[in-house]
PDB file of C-alpha atoms in Angstrom:
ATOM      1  CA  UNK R   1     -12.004 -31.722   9.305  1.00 55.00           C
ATOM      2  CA  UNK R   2     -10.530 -31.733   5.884  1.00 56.00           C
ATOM      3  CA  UNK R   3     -13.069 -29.755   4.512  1.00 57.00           C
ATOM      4  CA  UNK R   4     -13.207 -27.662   7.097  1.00 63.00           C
ATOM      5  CA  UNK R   5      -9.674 -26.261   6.568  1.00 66.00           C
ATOM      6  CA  UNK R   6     -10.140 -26.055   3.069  1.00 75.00           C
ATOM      7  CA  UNK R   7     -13.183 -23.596   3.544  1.00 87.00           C
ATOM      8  CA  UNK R   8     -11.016 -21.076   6.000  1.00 95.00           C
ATOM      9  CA  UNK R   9      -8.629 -18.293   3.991  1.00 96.00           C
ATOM     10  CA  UNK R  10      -4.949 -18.094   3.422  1.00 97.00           C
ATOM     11  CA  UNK R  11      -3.580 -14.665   4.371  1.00 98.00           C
ATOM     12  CA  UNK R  12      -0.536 -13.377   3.198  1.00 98.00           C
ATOM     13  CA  UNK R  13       1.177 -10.561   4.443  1.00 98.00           C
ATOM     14  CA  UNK R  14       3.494  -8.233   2.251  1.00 97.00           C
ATOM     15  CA  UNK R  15       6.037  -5.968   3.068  1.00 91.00           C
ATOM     16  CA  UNK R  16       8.199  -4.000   0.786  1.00 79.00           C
ATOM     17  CA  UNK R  17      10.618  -6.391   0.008  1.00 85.00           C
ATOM     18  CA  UNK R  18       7.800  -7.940  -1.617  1.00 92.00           C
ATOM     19  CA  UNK R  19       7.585  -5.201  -4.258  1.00 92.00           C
ATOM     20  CA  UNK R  20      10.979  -4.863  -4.477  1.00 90.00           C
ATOM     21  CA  UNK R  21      11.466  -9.004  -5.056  1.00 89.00           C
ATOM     22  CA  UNK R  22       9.087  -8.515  -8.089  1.00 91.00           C
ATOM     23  CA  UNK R  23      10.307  -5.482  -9.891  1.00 91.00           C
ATOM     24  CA  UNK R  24      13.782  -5.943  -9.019  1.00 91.00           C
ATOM     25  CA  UNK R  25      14.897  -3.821 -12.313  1.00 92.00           C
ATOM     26  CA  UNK R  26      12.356  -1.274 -11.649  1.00 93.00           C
ATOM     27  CA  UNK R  27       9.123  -0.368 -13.287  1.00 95.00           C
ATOM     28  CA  UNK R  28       8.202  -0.893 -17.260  1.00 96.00           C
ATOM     29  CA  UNK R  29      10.308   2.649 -17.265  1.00 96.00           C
ATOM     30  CA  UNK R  30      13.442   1.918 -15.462  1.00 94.00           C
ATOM     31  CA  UNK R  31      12.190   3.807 -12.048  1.00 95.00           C
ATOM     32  CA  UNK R  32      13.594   2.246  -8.696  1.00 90.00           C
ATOM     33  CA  UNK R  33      11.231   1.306  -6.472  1.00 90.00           C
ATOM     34  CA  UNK R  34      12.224   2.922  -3.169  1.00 89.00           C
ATOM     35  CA  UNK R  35      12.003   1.443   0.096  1.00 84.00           C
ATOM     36  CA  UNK R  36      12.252   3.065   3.822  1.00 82.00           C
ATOM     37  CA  UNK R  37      16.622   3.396   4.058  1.00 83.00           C
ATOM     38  CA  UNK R  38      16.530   4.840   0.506  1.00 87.00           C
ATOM     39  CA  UNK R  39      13.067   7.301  -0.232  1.00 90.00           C
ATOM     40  CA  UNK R  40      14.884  10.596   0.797  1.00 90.00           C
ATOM     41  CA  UNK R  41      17.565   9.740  -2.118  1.00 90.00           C
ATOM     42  CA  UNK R  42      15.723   8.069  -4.889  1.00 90.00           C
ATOM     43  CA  UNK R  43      13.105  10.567  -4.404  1.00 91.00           C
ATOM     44  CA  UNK R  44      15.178  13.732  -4.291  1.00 91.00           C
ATOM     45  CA  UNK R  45      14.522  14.800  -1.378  1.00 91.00           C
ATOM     46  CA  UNK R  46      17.717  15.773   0.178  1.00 91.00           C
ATOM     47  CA  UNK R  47      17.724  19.462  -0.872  1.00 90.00           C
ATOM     48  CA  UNK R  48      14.259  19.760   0.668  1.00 88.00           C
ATOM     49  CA  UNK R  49      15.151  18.257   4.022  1.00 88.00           C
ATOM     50  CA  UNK R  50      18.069  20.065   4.474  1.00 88.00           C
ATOM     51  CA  UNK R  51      16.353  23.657   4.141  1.00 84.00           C
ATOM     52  CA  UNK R  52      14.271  22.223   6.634  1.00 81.00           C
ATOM     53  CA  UNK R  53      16.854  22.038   9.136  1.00 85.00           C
ATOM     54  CA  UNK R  54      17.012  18.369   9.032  1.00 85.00           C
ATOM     55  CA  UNK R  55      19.373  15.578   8.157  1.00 86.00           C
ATOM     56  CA  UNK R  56      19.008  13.498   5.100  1.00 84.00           C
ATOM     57  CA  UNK R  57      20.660  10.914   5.920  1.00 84.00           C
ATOM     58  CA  UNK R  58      18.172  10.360   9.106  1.00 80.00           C
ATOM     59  CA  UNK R  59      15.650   7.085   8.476  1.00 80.00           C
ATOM     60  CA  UNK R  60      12.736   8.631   6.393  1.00 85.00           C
ATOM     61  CA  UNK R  61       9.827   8.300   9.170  1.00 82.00           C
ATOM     62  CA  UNK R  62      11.978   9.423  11.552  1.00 81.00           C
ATOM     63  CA  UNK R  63      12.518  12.706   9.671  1.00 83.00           C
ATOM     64  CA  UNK R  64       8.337  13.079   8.806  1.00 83.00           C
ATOM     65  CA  UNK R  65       8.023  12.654  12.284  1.00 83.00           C
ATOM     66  CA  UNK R  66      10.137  15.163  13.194  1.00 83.00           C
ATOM     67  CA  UNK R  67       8.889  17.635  10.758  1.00 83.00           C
ATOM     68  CA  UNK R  68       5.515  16.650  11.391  1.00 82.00           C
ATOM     69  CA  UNK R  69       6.090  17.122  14.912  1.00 82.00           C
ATOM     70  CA  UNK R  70       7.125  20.715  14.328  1.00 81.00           C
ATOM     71  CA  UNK R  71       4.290  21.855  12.090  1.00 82.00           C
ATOM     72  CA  UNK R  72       1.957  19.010  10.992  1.00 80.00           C
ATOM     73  CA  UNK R  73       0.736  22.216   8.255  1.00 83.00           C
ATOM     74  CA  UNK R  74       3.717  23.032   7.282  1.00 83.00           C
ATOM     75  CA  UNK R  75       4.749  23.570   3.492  1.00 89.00           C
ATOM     76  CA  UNK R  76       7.383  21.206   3.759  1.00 86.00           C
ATOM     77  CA  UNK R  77       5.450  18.354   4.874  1.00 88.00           C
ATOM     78  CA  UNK R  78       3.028  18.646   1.683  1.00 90.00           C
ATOM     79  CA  UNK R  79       6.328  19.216  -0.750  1.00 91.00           C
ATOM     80  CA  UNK R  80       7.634  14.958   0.395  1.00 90.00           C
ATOM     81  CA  UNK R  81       3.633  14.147   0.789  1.00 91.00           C
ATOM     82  CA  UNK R  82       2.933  15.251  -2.736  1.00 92.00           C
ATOM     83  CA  UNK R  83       6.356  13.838  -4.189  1.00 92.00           C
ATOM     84  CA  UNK R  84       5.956  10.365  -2.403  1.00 93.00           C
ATOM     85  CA  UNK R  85       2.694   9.870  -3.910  1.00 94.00           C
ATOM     86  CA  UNK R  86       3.596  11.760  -7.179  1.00 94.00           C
ATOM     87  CA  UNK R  87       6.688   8.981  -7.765  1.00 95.00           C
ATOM     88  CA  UNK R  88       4.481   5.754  -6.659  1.00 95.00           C
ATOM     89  CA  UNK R  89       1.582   6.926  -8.929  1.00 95.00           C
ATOM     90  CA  UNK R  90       3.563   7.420 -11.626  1.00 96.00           C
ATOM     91  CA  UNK R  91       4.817   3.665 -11.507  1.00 96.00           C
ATOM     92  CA  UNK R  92       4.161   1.374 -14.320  1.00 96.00           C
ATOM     93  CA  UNK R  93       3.774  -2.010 -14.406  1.00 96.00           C
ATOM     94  CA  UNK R  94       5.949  -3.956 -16.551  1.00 95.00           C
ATOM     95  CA  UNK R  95       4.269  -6.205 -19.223  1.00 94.00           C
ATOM     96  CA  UNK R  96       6.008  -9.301 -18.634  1.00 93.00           C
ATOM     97  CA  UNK R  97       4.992 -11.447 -14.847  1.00 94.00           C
ATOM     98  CA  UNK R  98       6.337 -11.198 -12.223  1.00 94.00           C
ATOM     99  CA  UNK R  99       6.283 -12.300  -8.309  1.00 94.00           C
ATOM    100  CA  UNK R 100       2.553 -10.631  -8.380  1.00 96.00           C
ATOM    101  CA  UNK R 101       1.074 -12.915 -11.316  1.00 96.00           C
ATOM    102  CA  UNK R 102       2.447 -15.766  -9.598  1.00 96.00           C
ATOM    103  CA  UNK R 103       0.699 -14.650  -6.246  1.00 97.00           C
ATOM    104  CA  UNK R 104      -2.362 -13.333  -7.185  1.00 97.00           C
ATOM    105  CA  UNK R 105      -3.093 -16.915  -9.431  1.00 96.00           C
ATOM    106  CA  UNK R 106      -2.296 -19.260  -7.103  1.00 96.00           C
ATOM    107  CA  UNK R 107      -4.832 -18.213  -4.594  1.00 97.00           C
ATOM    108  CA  UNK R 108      -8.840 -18.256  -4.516  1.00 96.00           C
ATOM    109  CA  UNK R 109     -11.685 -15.623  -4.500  1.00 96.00           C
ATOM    110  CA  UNK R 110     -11.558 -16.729  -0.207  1.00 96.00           C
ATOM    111  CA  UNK R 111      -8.546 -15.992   0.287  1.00 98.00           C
ATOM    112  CA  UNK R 112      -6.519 -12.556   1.010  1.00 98.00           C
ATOM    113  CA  UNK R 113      -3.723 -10.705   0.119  1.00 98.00           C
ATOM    114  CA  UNK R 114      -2.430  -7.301   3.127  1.00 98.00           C
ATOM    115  CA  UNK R 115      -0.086  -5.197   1.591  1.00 97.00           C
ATOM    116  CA  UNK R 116       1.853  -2.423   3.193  1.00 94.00           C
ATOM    117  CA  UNK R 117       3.044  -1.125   0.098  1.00 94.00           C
ATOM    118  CA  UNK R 118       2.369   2.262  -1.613  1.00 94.00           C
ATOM    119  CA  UNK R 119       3.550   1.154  -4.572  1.00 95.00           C
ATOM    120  CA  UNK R 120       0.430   0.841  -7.584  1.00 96.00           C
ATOM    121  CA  UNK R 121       2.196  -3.368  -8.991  1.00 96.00           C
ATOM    122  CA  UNK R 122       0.031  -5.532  -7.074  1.00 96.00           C
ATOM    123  CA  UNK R 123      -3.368  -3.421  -7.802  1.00 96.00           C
ATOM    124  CA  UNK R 124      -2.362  -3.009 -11.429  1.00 96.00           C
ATOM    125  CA  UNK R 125      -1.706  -6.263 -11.538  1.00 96.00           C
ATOM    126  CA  UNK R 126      -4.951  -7.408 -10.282  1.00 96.00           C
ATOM    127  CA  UNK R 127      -6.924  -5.665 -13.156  1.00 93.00           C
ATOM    128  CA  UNK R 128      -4.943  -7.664 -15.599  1.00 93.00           C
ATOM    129  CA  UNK R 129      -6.460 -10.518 -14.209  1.00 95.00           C
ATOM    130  CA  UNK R 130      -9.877  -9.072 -12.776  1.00 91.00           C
ATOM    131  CA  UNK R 131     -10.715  -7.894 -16.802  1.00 86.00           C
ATOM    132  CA  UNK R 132     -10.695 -11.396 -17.572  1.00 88.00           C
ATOM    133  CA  UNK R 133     -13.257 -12.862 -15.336  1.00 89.00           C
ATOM    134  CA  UNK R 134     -10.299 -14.800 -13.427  1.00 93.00           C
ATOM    135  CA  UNK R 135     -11.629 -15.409  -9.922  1.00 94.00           C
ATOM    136  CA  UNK R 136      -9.194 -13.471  -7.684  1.00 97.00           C
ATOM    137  CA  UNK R 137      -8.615 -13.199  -3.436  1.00 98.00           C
ATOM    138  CA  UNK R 138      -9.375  -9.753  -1.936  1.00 97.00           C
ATOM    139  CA  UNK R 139      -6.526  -7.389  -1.612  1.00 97.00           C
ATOM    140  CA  UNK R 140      -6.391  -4.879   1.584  1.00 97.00           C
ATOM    141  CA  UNK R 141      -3.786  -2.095   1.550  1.00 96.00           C
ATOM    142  CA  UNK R 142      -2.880  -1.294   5.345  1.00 94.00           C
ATOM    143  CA  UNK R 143      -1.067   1.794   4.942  1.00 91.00           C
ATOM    144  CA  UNK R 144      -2.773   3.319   2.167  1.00 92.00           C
ATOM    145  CA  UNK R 145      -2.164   3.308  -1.395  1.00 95.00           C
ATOM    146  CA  UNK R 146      -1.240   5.462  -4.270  1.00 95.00           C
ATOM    147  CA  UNK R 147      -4.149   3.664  -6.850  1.00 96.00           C
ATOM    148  CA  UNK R 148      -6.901   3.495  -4.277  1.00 94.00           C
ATOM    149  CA  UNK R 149      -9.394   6.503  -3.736  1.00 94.00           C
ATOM    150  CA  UNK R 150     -11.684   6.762  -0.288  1.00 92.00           C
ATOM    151  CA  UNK R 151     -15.301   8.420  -1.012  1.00 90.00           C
ATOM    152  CA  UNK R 152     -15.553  11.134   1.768  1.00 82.00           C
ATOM    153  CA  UNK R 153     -19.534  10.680   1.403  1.00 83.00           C
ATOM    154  CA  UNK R 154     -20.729   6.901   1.578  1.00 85.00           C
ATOM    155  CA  UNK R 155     -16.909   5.451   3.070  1.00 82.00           C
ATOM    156  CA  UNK R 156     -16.510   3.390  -0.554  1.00 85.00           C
ATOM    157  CA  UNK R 157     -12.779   3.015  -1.811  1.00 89.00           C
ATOM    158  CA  UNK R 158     -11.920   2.310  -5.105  1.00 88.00           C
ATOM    159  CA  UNK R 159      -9.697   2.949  -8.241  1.00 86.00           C
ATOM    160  CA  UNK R 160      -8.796   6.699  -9.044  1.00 88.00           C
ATOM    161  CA  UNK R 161     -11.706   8.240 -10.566  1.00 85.00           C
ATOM    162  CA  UNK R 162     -13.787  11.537 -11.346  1.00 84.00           C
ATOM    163  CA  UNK R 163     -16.589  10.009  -8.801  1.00 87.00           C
ATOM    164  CA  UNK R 164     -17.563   7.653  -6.722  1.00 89.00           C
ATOM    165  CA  UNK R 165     -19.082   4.508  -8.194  1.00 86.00           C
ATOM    166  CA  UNK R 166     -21.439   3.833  -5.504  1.00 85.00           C
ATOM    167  CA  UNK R 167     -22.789   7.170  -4.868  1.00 89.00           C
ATOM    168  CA  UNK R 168     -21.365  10.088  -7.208  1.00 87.00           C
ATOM    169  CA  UNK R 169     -19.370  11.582  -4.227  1.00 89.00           C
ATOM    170  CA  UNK R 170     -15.968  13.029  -4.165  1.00 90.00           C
ATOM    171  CA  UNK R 171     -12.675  10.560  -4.278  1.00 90.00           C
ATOM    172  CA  UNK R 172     -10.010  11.747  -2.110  1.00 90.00           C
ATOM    173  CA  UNK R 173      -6.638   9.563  -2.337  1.00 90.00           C
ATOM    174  CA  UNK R 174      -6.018   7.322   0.570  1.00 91.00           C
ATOM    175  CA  UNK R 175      -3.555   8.325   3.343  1.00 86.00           C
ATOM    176  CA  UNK R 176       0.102   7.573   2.735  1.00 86.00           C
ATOM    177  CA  UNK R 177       2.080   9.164   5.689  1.00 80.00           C
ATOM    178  CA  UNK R 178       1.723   8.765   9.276  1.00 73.00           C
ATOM    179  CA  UNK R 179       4.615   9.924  12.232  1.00 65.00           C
ATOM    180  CA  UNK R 180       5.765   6.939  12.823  1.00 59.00           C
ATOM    181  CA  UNK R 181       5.014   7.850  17.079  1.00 60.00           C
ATOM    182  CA  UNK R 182       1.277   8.752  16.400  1.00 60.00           C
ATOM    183  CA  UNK R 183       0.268   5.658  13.876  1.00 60.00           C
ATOM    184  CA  UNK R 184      -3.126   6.428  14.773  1.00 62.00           C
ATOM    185  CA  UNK R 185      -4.930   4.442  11.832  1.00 64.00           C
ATOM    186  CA  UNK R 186      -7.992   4.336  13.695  1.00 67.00           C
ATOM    187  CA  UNK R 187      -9.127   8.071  12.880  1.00 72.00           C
ATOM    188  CA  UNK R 188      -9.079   6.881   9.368  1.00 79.00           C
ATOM    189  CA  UNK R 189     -12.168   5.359   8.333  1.00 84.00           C
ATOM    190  CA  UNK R 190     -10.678   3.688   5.522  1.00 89.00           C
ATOM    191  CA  UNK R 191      -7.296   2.590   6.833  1.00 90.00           C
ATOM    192  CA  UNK R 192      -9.376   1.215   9.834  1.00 91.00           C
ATOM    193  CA  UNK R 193     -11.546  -1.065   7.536  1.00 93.00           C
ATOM    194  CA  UNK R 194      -8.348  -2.539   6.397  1.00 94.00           C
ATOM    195  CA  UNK R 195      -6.557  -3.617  10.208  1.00 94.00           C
ATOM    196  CA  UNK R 196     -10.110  -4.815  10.927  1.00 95.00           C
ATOM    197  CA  UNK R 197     -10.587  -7.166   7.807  1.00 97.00           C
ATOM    198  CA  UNK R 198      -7.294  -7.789   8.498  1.00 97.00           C
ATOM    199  CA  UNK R 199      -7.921  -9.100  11.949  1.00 96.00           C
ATOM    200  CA  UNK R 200     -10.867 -11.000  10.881  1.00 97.00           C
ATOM    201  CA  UNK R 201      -8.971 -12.934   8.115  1.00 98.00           C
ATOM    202  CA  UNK R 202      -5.992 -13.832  10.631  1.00 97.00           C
ATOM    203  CA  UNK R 203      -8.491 -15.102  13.222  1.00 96.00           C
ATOM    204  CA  UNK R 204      -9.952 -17.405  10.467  1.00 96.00           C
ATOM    205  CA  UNK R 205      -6.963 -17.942   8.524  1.00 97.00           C
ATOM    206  CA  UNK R 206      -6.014 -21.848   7.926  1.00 95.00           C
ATOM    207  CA  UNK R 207      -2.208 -20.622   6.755  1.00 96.00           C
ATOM    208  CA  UNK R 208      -0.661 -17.502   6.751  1.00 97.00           C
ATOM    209  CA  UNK R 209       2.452 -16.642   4.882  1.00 97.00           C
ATOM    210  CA  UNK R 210       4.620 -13.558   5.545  1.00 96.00           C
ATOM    211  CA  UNK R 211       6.521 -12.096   2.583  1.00 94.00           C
TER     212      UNK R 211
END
């Protein structure tokens, strides 16, 4: 039975207060890492949402909902779409550890890390380790993320690149931003690979740990 426990995965589930708990100064630059009650202002948004009509004070995916609602085309919409990912992708890691070395170390190749973060810290921090031959758990990012790419021709994700490893096709970034009353992450083929690993680990999961 022993064995048998030792064989199934530990899961662990972050949130953003998970990113947040290891850069609590901010990236290797100084930049605050945003969360949910404070993206409009750290990002600089206010001026943008306001000539939209809206309040900036609202919660953040209230107000893409809203505006989404409106006119999912609208140029608006692709101004905080292209700013949100343009802030998290330009993140830098800082060079000393933090919460992520810890994490990513103290787990095996079986086991598996879901992050809902956008931010690029724990996938930057898994090449430090991944260079180096360290055996390392699988990482899923369930709402997208700003240093993983989805091939539109074979399906493959990976790190930003020119082409697709697997099969030379196009790289598109994976899909930040979702109204928070249409979360329908089953039209996205990669987004849906990640809730259905993620469902598989859980079922099979000796521990899981929430953070």
């Amino acid at each position: 039975e022993l064995h048998r426990r030792t064989q199934r995965p530990h899961v662990v589930i972050l949130g953003a207060g998970a990113s947040v708990a290891a850069m609590p100064s901010g990236d290797a630059n100084g930049n605050r890492l945003p969360v949910m009650n404070n993206l409009v202002k750290v990002l600089g948004l206010e001026k943008v949402i306001q000539g939209a009509g809206h309040d900036p004070t609202l919660g953040f995916e209230s107000l893409y909902s809203k505006i989404h609602k409106n006119d999912p085309s609208s140029l608006v919409l692709k101004e905080i779409e292209a700013r949100v990912e343009g802030y998290f992708g330009a993140l830098v890691l800082p060079s000393q550890l933090t919460v992520y070395d810890h994490l990513l170390l103290s787990l095996r190749e079986k086991d598996a890390i879901f992050t809902f973060n956008w931010d690029p810290f724990l996938a930057d921090t898994y090449d430090r380790y991944e260079k180096a031959g360290i055996p390392l758990p699988s990482i899923f990012h369930l709402h997208g993320n700003v240093r993983v790419h989805v091939c539109v021709k074979c399906g493959e994700s990976s790190r930003p690149a020119a082409a697709c490893p697997q099969c030379g096709g196009p790289l598109h970034p994976s899909r930040l931003l979702y109204p928070i009353e249409q979360k329908d992450y089953a039209s996205d083929g990669f987004i849906r690979s990640q809730w259905d690993a993620a469902r598989a680990y859980i079922r099979d999961a000796v521990i899981i740990t929430i953070f």
